Amino acid sequence: MCNEIIDNEIINIISRFKQTNNTSSVLKDLTHLKTYSIDDSQTLEIDDAISLEKISRHYKLWIHIASPSSYIEYQSAIDKKARKLISTIYLSTNTYYMLPEILINNFFSLSEKEKRESLSIGVIFNEDGSVSSSEIVPTLIKVDYRLNYSEADELIDYAPKEEDLNYISQILQSRKCWRKNSGAVEILESYGKIIVEDKIPILKIIDPTLSRQLISEAMILYGNIISDFTKVNKIPVPYRVQESIDIVSKDNIQTSNNNVLYNFLLKKNMSKSYYSLTPMPHYSLGLTSYLHSTSPIRRYADLLVSYQLNRYLKNKDLISKEEVEQIIHDINNQGRQNIMRYREDQKYWLSKWFENNSFREYQVILLNWINRFKNICILYFIEYKFSTICNLNSKINLNIGDNLYVKNTIHNNNDIIHFELISSSK
């Protein structure tokens, strides 16, 4: 019965979608702007896009976010299923989408050359990267260029005729500098991620390229502008909060050139972020308020913000404070379970990856002892840019920050991977 109700709701959404595209006068039409989406090539849920508009002597940066809340009714069957999942869950061999795939594919994602409804912010900056003025409007947009990160990097670096992306990158670098001057902590590092192709685990290294930094900064900006708006207008939403952090001094690290260890200790000292009904600072971002709002297709907290914004902008009743508070409780609880499910999946396939490479020697950095008596520690694998909890068998005393050469043993299981020390270079 539930699936039948969802199917009927999908049919109604498709009908409303066609009507919206034929009555675009209710939306601010930005289809004339050259608009880019930047994401991994295999990404299905395309939530965001960017544009640049020249206004007199100023440039206005536009950030567009998909608006599924314009079509999905709060407390509908689709909404309730999404709320139960809390987010799309990405596992190595399967993906469990928060919203129906047919709607993601054909109506909600900001697909290339297709008109889409979005919630957009337009921002004009001061020279120091602070915001001079901003607006939040429901819009109709059309993505002209669907780019992956490599293609976007080439346009930023090597294609001056596509100067929009280059200029957007410069604007957002200035914005990042403004945040850092406000106390933001930046950790720029490559990281390894397990992907599975034909049941074979492969380790892919993700580098913090200019285009990835551009999108990250644009999403942070959007979350900041929206949180300031909801705070001023007393709109109940889940704010993303992080309490103060203890800054790590490089003077405390024996090998001062060891950025890997420094970044690890920095992240270790940061308090956990969480959702709250009360707007409070997010210290590592250097912001007085912040929320998640840029992924409404794949994250329920963002969809809830989208519901509230659309209701407020259209003068409709808001979801009550009490309901939002209960949803925040659900998000915090279920969100942790989703993260654990993803980590368990990565751990399983990492174990399989080590099985396939069991005769290799690895250069590692000892990041931390978890249980010195049981030889349980965290090792960072230099070539592959990832860290994991391991059992390290060694007959000599080892210290945090030591560079080591280790070899995988045959005593692996799904809980922990075993290594033997070959040599150390302190």
CSV table of C-alpha atoms in Angstrom, one decimal:
chain,number,residue,atom,x,y,z
A,1,MET,CA,0.0,0.0,0.0
A,2,CYS,CA,2.8,2.4,0.9
A,3,ASN,CA,4.5,1.8,-2.5
A,4,GLU,CA,1.2,2.5,-4.3
A,5,ILE,CA,0.8,5.8,-2.4
A,6,ILE,CA,4.4,6.8,-3.3
A,7,ASP,CA,3.8,5.9,-7.0
A,8,ASN,CA,0.7,8.1,-7.0
A,9,GLU,CA,2.7,10.9,-5.5
A,10,ILE,CA,5.4,10.6,-8.1
A,11,ILE,CA,2.7,10.9,-10.9
A,12,ASN,CA,1.4,14.1,-9.3
A,13,ILE,CA,4.9,15.5,-8.9
A,14,ILE,CA,5.6,14.9,-12.6
A,15,SER,CA,2.4,16.7,-13.5
A,16,ARG,CA,3.2,19.7,-11.3
A,17,PHE,CA,6.8,19.8,-12.7
A,18,LYS,CA,5.5,20.2,-16.2
A,19,GLN,CA,3.2,23.0,-15.1
A,20,THR,CA,6.0,24.8,-13.3
A,21,ASN,CA,8.1,24.8,-16.5
A,22,ASN,CA,5.2,26.3,-18.4
A,23,THR,CA,4.6,29.0,-15.8
A,24,SER,CA,8.1,30.2,-15.0
A,25,SER,CA,6.8,33.8,-14.4
A,26,VAL,CA,6.4,32.9,-10.7
A,27,LEU,CA,10.1,32.4,-10.5
A,28,LYS,CA,13.1,34.7,-11.2
A,29,ASP,CA,14.3,33.6,-14.6
A,30,LEU,CA,18.1,33.1,-14.6
A,31,THR,CA,18.2,30.8,-17.6
A,32,HIS,CA,20.2,33.5,-19.5
A,33,LEU,CA,23.2,33.2,-17.2
A,34,LYS,CA,26.0,30.9,-18.1
A,35,THR,CA,25.6,28.2,-15.4
A,36,TYR,CA,28.0,25.4,-14.4
A,37,SER,CA,27.6,22.3,-12.3
A,38,ILE,CA,30.7,20.6,-11.0
A,39,ASP,CA,30.7,17.1,-9.5
A,40,ASP,CA,32.1,13.6,-10.0
A,41,SER,CA,31.2,12.1,-13.4
A,42,GLN,CA,29.2,9.3,-11.8
A,43,THR,CA,27.2,11.6,-9.5
A,44,LEU,CA,23.4,11.1,-9.9
A,45,GLU,CA,22.2,13.6,-7.3
A,46,ILE,CA,23.3,17.0,-8.8
A,47,ASP,CA,22.2,19.5,-6.1
A,48,ASP,CA,24.1,22.6,-6.9
A,49,ALA,CA,25.3,24.9,-9.7
A,50,ILE,CA,27.0,28.3,-10.0
A,51,SER,CA,26.8,31.4,-12.2
A,52,LEU,CA,28.4,34.8,-12.5
A,53,GLU,CA,26.4,38.0,-13.4
A,54,LYS,CA,27.9,41.3,-14.3
A,55,ILE,CA,26.0,44.2,-12.7
A,56,SER,CA,27.3,47.7,-13.4
A,57,ARG,CA,30.8,47.7,-11.9
A,58,HIS,CA,30.2,44.6,-9.7
A,59,TYR,CA,30.0,40.9,-10.2
A,60,LYS,CA,27.2,38.9,-8.5
A,61,LEU,CA,27.9,35.3,-7.7
A,62,TRP,CA,24.9,33.1,-7.9
A,63,ILE,CA,24.7,29.7,-6.2
A,64,HIS,CA,21.8,27.6,-7.2
A,65,ILE,CA,20.5,24.6,-5.1
A,66,ALA,CA,17.9,22.1,-6.3
A,67,SER,CA,14.4,22.6,-4.9
A,68,PRO,CA,12.7,19.2,-4.4
A,69,SER,CA,10.6,20.8,-1.6
A,70,SER,CA,8.7,22.7,-4.3
A,71,TYR,CA,7.2,19.4,-5.4
A,72,ILE,CA,7.3,17.1,-2.4
A,73,GLU,CA,4.7,17.7,0.3
A,74,TYR,CA,5.9,17.7,3.9
A,75,GLN,CA,4.4,14.6,5.7
A,76,SER,CA,3.7,12.9,2.3
A,77,ALA,CA,4.7,9.2,1.9
A,78,ILE,CA,7.8,10.3,-0.1
A,79,ASP,CA,8.8,12.7,2.7
A,80,LYS,CA,8.2,10.2,5.5
A,81,LYS,CA,10.4,7.6,3.7
A,82,ALA,CA,13.1,10.2,3.2
A,83,ARG,CA,12.9,11.2,6.9
A,84,LYS,CA,13.3,7.6,7.9
A,85,LEU,CA,16.5,7.2,5.8
A,86,ILE,CA,17.8,10.7,6.9
A,87,SER,CA,20.2,10.6,3.9
A,88,THR,CA,21.3,8.7,0.8
A,89,ILE,CA,23.6,5.9,1.9
A,90,TYR,CA,26.6,5.4,-0.4
A,91,LEU,CA,28.0,1.9,0.0
A,92,SER,CA,30.8,0.4,-2.2
A,93,THR,CA,28.5,-1.9,-4.1
A,94,ASN,CA,25.1,-0.2,-3.7
A,95,THR,CA,23.4,3.1,-3.1
A,96,TYR,CA,20.2,3.6,-1.1
A,97,TYR,CA,18.7,6.9,-2.4
A,98,MET,CA,16.8,9.1,0.0
A,99,LEU,CA,14.3,10.2,-2.7
A,100,PRO,CA,12.8,8.1,-5.6
A,101,GLU,CA,15.4,7.6,-8.4
A,102,ILE,CA,13.0,8.5,-11.1
A,103,LEU,CA,12.5,12.0,-9.6
A,104,ILE,CA,16.2,12.5,-9.0
A,105,ASN,CA,17.1,11.5,-12.5
A,106,ASN,CA,14.4,13.3,-14.5
A,107,PHE,CA,13.1,16.2,-12.4
A,108,PHE,CA,15.1,17.3,-9.3
A,109,SER,CA,18.8,17.1,-10.3
A,110,LEU,CA,20.2,20.2,-12.0
A,111,SER,CA,20.8,18.3,-15.3
A,112,GLU,CA,22.6,19.8,-18.3
A,113,LYS,CA,20.5,21.8,-20.8
A,114,GLU,CA,17.3,21.3,-18.7
A,115,LYS,CA,15.3,24.0,-17.0
A,116,ARG,CA,15.1,23.4,-13.3
A,117,GLU,CA,13.5,25.2,-10.3
A,118,SER,CA,16.0,26.1,-7.6
A,119,LEU,CA,16.5,28.2,-4.5
A,120,SER,CA,19.3,30.6,-5.4
A,121,ILE,CA,21.4,33.1,-3.5
A,122,GLY,CA,23.0,36.1,-5.3
A,123,VAL,CA,26.0,37.6,-3.5
A,124,ILE,CA,28.0,40.8,-4.1
A,125,PHE,CA,31.3,40.9,-2.2
A,126,ASN,CA,33.5,43.5,-0.7
A,127,GLU,CA,37.2,43.5,-1.7
A,128,ASP,CA,38.2,41.6,1.6
A,129,GLY,CA,35.8,38.7,0.8
A,130,SER,CA,33.1,39.8,3.2
A,131,VAL,CA,29.5,40.0,1.9
A,132,SER,CA,28.3,43.4,0.7
A,133,SER,CA,24.8,42.3,-0.2
A,134,SER,CA,22.8,39.2,-0.8
A,135,GLU,CA,19.4,38.0,-1.9
A,136,ILE,CA,17.5,34.7,-1.7
A,137,VAL,CA,15.0,33.9,-4.4
A,138,PRO,CA,13.2,31.0,-6.0
A,139,THR,CA,14.6,30.8,-9.6
A,140,LEU,CA,14.4,28.9,-12.9
A,141,ILE,CA,17.9,28.0,-14.2
A,142,LYS,CA,19.5,26.0,-16.9
A,143,VAL,CA,22.9,24.3,-16.5
A,144,ASP,CA,25.0,25.0,-19.6
A,145,TYR,CA,28.0,23.0,-18.6
A,146,ARG,CA,28.0,19.7,-16.6
A,147,LEU,CA,31.7,19.4,-15.6
A,148,ASN,CA,33.6,16.9,-13.6
A,149,TYR,CA,36.4,18.2,-11.3
A,150,SER,CA,39.2,17.6,-13.9
A,151,GLU,CA,37.4,19.5,-16.6
A,152,ALA,CA,36.6,22.4,-14.2
A,153,ASP,CA,40.3,22.5,-13.1
A,154,GLU,CA,41.3,22.8,-16.8
A,155,LEU,CA,38.9,25.7,-17.3
A,156,ILE,CA,40.0,27.5,-14.2
A,157,ASP,CA,43.7,27.1,-15.0
A,158,TYR,CA,44.1,26.9,-18.8
A,159,ALA,CA,41.1,28.4,-20.6
A,160,PRO,CA,41.0,32.2,-20.3
A,161,LYS,CA,38.0,32.4,-22.7
A,162,GLU,CA,36.0,30.7,-20.0
A,163,GLU,CA,36.9,33.4,-17.6
A,164,ASP,CA,33.7,33.1,-15.5
A,165,LEU,CA,35.0,30.0,-13.6
A,166,ASN,CA,38.4,31.6,-13.1
A,167,TYR,CA,36.9,34.7,-11.7
A,168,ILE,CA,34.5,32.7,-9.4
A,169,SER,CA,37.5,30.8,-8.1
A,170,GLN,CA,39.3,34.0,-7.3
A,171,ILE,CA,36.2,35.5,-5.5
A,172,LEU,CA,35.8,32.4,-3.4
A,173,GLN,CA,39.5,32.2,-2.5
A,174,SER,CA,39.1,35.8,-1.2
A,175,ARG,CA,36.0,34.6,0.7
A,176,LYS,CA,38.1,31.8,2.2
A,177,CYS,CA,40.8,34.2,3.3
A,178,TRP,CA,38.1,36.3,5.0
A,179,ARG,CA,36.9,33.2,6.9
A,180,LYS,CA,40.5,32.3,7.9
A,181,ASN,CA,40.9,35.8,9.3
A,182,SER,CA,37.7,35.2,11.3
A,183,GLY,CA,39.2,32.1,12.8
A,184,ALA,CA,38.5,29.3,10.3
A,185,VAL,CA,40.8,26.3,10.3
A,186,GLU,CA,41.7,25.0,6.8
A,187,ILE,CA,42.9,21.4,6.4
A,188,LEU,CA,43.9,20.9,2.8
A,189,GLU,CA,45.0,17.3,2.2
A,190,SER,CA,44.6,14.5,-0.3
A,191,TYR,CA,42.8,11.4,0.9
A,192,GLY,CA,42.3,7.8,-0.2
A,193,LYS,CA,38.9,6.3,-0.7
A,194,ILE,CA,37.9,2.7,-1.5
A,195,ILE,CA,35.7,2.2,-4.6
A,196,VAL,CA,34.6,-1.2,-5.8
A,197,GLU,CA,34.5,-2.1,-9.5
A,198,ASP,CA,33.3,-5.6,-10.5
A,199,LYS,CA,33.7,-6.7,-6.9
A,200,ILE,CA,37.4,-5.6,-6.9
A,201,PRO,CA,38.3,-2.9,-4.4
A,202,ILE,CA,40.4,-0.1,-5.8
A,203,LEU,CA,41.9,2.8,-3.9
A,204,LYS,CA,41.2,6.2,-5.4
A,205,ILE,CA,43.1,9.3,-4.2
A,206,ILE,CA,41.1,12.6,-4.1
A,207,ASP,CA,43.2,15.7,-4.3
A,208,PRO,CA,42.0,19.2,-3.0
A,209,THR,CA,42.2,20.8,-6.5
A,210,LEU,CA,41.0,24.3,-7.2
A,211,SER,CA,37.6,23.2,-8.5
A,212,ARG,CA,37.0,21.1,-5.3
A,213,GLN,CA,38.0,24.1,-3.2
A,214,LEU,CA,35.7,26.3,-5.3
A,215,ILE,CA,32.6,24.1,-4.7
A,216,SER,CA,33.4,23.6,-1.0
A,217,GLU,CA,33.7,27.3,-0.4
A,218,ALA,CA,30.5,28.0,-2.4
A,219,MET,CA,28.6,25.5,-0.3
A,220,ILE,CA,29.9,27.0,2.9
A,221,LEU,CA,28.9,30.4,1.7
A,222,TYR,CA,25.4,29.3,0.8
A,223,GLY,CA,25.0,27.6,4.3
A,224,ASN,CA,26.2,30.8,6.0
A,225,ILE,CA,23.9,33.2,4.0
A,226,ILE,CA,20.9,30.9,4.6
A,227,SER,CA,21.6,30.5,8.3
A,228,ASP,CA,21.9,34.3,8.8
A,229,PHE,CA,18.5,34.7,7.0
A,230,THR,CA,16.7,32.0,9.0
A,231,LYS,CA,18.2,33.4,12.3
A,232,VAL,CA,17.1,37.0,11.6
A,233,ASN,CA,13.6,35.8,10.4
A,234,LYS,CA,13.2,33.3,13.3
A,235,ILE,CA,12.6,30.4,11.0
A,236,PRO,CA,13.0,27.0,12.8
A,237,VAL,CA,15.7,25.0,11.1
A,238,PRO,CA,18.5,22.6,12.1
A,239,TYR,CA,21.7,24.6,12.5
A,240,ARG,CA,25.0,23.0,12.2
A,241,VAL,CA,27.1,23.7,15.3
A,242,GLN,CA,30.7,23.1,16.3
A,243,GLU,CA,32.0,24.3,19.7
A,244,SER,CA,35.4,25.9,20.2
A,245,ILE,CA,38.5,24.0,19.3
A,246,ASP,CA,42.0,23.7,20.8
A,247,ILE,CA,44.5,24.8,18.2
A,248,VAL,CA,47.5,22.5,17.9
A,249,SER,CA,50.9,24.1,17.9
A,250,LYS,CA,53.5,22.6,15.5
A,251,ASP,CA,56.0,23.3,18.3
A,252,ASN,CA,54.5,20.3,20.1
A,253,ILE,CA,55.3,17.9,17.2
A,254,GLN,CA,58.8,16.5,17.1
A,255,THR,CA,58.9,16.3,13.3
A,256,SER,CA,57.8,19.8,12.5
A,257,ASN,CA,57.6,19.0,8.8
A,258,ASN,CA,55.1,16.3,9.4
A,259,ASN,CA,51.9,17.9,8.1
A,260,VAL,CA,50.1,14.6,8.2
A,261,LEU,CA,50.5,14.3,11.9
A,262,TYR,CA,49.7,17.9,12.4
A,263,ASN,CA,46.4,17.6,10.5
A,264,PHE,CA,45.5,14.4,12.4
A,265,LEU,CA,46.1,16.1,15.8
A,266,LEU,CA,44.2,19.2,14.6
A,267,LYS,CA,41.1,17.1,13.6
A,268,LYS,CA,41.4,15.1,16.8
A,269,ASN,CA,41.2,18.2,18.9
A,270,MET,CA,38.1,19.5,17.1
A,271,SER,CA,34.8,18.9,18.8
A,272,LYS,CA,32.1,17.0,16.9
A,273,SER,CA,29.6,18.9,14.9
A,274,TYR,CA,25.9,18.4,15.5
A,275,TYR,CA,22.5,19.7,14.6
A,276,SER,CA,20.7,22.2,16.9
A,277,LEU,CA,17.6,24.3,16.9
A,278,THR,CA,19.6,27.1,18.3
A,279,PRO,CA,22.0,29.0,16.0
A,280,MET,CA,25.5,29.0,17.4
A,281,PRO,CA,29.0,29.4,16.0
A,282,HIS,CA,30.7,26.8,13.8
A,283,TYR,CA,34.3,27.5,15.0
A,284,SER,CA,36.3,25.5,12.4
A,285,LEU,CA,34.5,27.3,9.6
A,286,GLY,CA,35.0,30.7,11.3
A,287,LEU,CA,31.3,31.5,11.1
A,288,THR,CA,28.8,32.8,13.7
A,289,SER,CA,26.1,30.6,12.3
A,290,TYR,CA,25.9,27.8,9.6
A,291,LEU,CA,23.6,25.1,8.4
A,292,HIS,CA,23.5,22.3,5.9
A,293,SER,CA,21.3,23.4,3.0
A,294,THR,CA,23.1,22.5,-0.3
A,295,SER,CA,22.1,18.8,-0.6
A,296,PRO,CA,18.3,18.6,-0.3
A,297,ILE,CA,18.2,15.6,-2.7
A,298,ARG,CA,20.4,13.5,-0.6
A,299,ARG,CA,20.2,14.8,3.0
A,300,TYR,CA,17.1,15.3,5.0
A,301,ALA,CA,18.4,18.2,7.1
A,302,ASP,CA,18.9,20.2,3.9
A,303,LEU,CA,15.5,19.1,2.6
A,304,LEU,CA,13.9,20.4,5.9
A,305,VAL,CA,15.7,23.8,5.4
A,306,SER,CA,14.4,23.8,1.8
A,307,TYR,CA,10.8,23.2,3.0
A,308,GLN,CA,11.0,26.1,5.5
A,309,LEU,CA,12.6,28.5,3.0
A,310,ASN,CA,10.0,27.8,0.3
A,311,ARG,CA,7.2,28.2,2.9
A,312,TYR,CA,8.6,31.5,4.2
A,313,LEU,CA,9.2,33.0,0.7
A,314,LYS,CA,5.7,32.0,-0.4
A,315,ASN,CA,4.0,33.3,2.8
A,316,LYS,CA,2.9,29.8,3.9
A,317,ASP,CA,2.8,28.4,7.5
A,318,LEU,CA,6.1,27.2,8.7
A,319,ILE,CA,6.8,23.7,10.1
A,320,SER,CA,6.5,24.2,13.9
A,321,LYS,CA,9.5,24.6,16.2
A,322,GLU,CA,8.4,21.5,18.1
A,323,GLU,CA,8.3,19.4,15.0
A,324,VAL,CA,11.7,20.6,13.8
A,325,GLU,CA,13.2,19.9,17.2
A,326,GLN,CA,11.9,16.3,17.0
A,327,ILE,CA,13.3,15.9,13.5
A,328,ILE,CA,16.7,17.2,14.7
A,329,HIS,CA,16.7,14.5,17.3
A,330,ASP,CA,16.0,11.9,14.6
A,331,ILE,CA,18.7,13.3,12.3
A,332,ASN,CA,21.4,13.3,15.0
A,333,ASN,CA,20.6,9.7,15.9
A,334,GLN,CA,20.0,8.1,12.5
A,335,GLY,CA,22.8,10.2,10.9
A,336,ARG,CA,25.3,8.5,13.3
A,337,GLN,CA,24.0,5.1,12.3
A,338,ASN,CA,24.3,6.0,8.6
A,339,ILE,CA,27.9,7.1,9.1
A,340,MET,CA,28.8,3.9,10.9
A,341,ARG,CA,27.2,1.9,8.2
A,342,TYR,CA,29.4,3.7,5.6
A,343,ARG,CA,32.6,3.2,7.7
A,344,GLU,CA,31.9,-0.5,8.2
A,345,ASP,CA,31.5,-0.9,4.5
A,346,GLN,CA,34.8,1.0,3.8
A,347,LYS,CA,36.6,-1.1,6.5
A,348,TYR,CA,35.3,-4.4,5.0
A,349,TRP,CA,36.5,-3.5,1.5
A,350,LEU,CA,39.8,-2.0,2.8
A,351,SER,CA,40.5,-5.4,4.4
A,352,LYS,CA,39.8,-7.0,1.0
A,353,TRP,CA,42.1,-4.5,-0.7
A,354,PHE,CA,44.9,-5.5,1.7
A,355,GLU,CA,44.3,-9.2,1.0
A,356,ASN,CA,44.8,-8.5,-2.7
A,357,ASN,CA,48.1,-6.6,-1.8
A,358,SER,CA,49.3,-8.8,1.0
A,359,PHE,CA,52.9,-9.1,-0.2
A,360,ARG,CA,53.5,-5.4,-0.4
A,361,GLU,CA,55.6,-3.3,2.0
A,362,TYR,CA,54.1,0.0,3.1
A,363,GLN,CA,55.6,3.2,4.3
A,364,VAL,CA,53.5,4.5,7.1
A,365,ILE,CA,53.4,7.2,9.9
A,366,LEU,CA,52.4,6.2,13.4
A,367,LEU,CA,49.6,8.7,14.2
A,368,ASN,CA,48.3,7.4,17.6
A,369,TRP,CA,48.3,4.6,20.0
A,370,ILE,CA,44.8,3.3,20.9
A,371,ASN,CA,46.0,0.4,23.1
A,372,ARG,CA,49.8,0.1,23.4
A,373,PHE,CA,49.6,-3.1,25.3
A,374,LYS,CA,47.5,-4.8,22.6
A,375,ASN,CA,49.5,-3.1,19.8
A,376,ILE,CA,46.4,-1.3,18.5
A,377,CYS,CA,47.3,1.9,16.7
A,378,ILE,CA,46.4,4.2,13.9
A,379,LEU,CA,48.7,4.1,10.9
A,380,TYR,CA,48.8,6.6,7.9
A,381,PHE,CA,49.7,5.0,4.6
A,382,ILE,CA,51.8,7.6,2.9
A,383,GLU,CA,51.5,6.4,-0.7
A,384,TYR,CA,47.8,5.9,-0.5
A,385,LYS,CA,46.8,8.9,1.6
A,386,PHE,CA,44.6,7.1,4.2
A,387,SER,CA,44.7,6.1,7.8
A,388,THR,CA,43.2,3.2,9.5
A,389,ILE,CA,43.2,1.3,12.9
A,390,CYS,CA,45.7,-1.6,12.8
A,391,ASN,CA,47.4,-4.1,15.0
A,392,LEU,CA,51.1,-3.5,14.7
A,393,ASN,CA,53.5,-6.2,15.9
A,394,SER,CA,56.9,-4.7,16.9
A,395,LYS,CA,59.7,-5.7,19.1
A,396,ILE,CA,61.0,-2.2,19.6
A,397,ASN,CA,59.5,0.9,21.2
A,398,LEU,CA,57.7,3.2,18.7
A,399,ASN,CA,56.6,6.7,19.2
A,400,ILE,CA,53.9,8.9,17.6
A,401,GLY,CA,55.2,10.5,14.5
A,402,ASP,CA,57.7,7.8,13.6
A,403,ASN,CA,58.1,6.8,9.9
A,404,LEU,CA,57.9,3.1,9.5
A,405,TYR,CA,58.0,0.3,7.0
A,406,VAL,CA,55.4,-2.4,7.6
A,407,LYS,CA,54.2,-5.6,6.0
A,408,ASN,CA,50.6,-7.0,6.0
A,409,THR,CA,50.4,-10.4,7.7
A,410,ILE,CA,48.0,-13.2,7.1
A,411,HIS,CA,46.1,-12.8,10.4
A,412,ASN,CA,43.6,-10.3,9.0
A,413,ASN,CA,39.9,-10.3,9.9
A,414,ASN,CA,37.0,-7.9,9.3
A,415,ASP,CA,37.6,-6.2,12.6
A,416,ILE,CA,41.3,-5.3,12.4
A,417,ILE,CA,44.2,-5.6,10.0
A,418,HIS,CA,47.5,-6.9,11.2
A,419,PHE,CA,51.0,-5.6,10.3
A,420,GLU,CA,54.5,-6.5,11.2
A,421,LEU,CA,57.3,-3.8,11.6
A,422,ILE,CA,60.1,-4.2,9.0
A,423,SER,CA,62.1,-1.1,9.8
A,424,SER,CA,61.8,2.4,11.3
A,425,SER,CA,63.4,5.7,10.5
A,426,LYS,CA,63.0,8.0,13.5
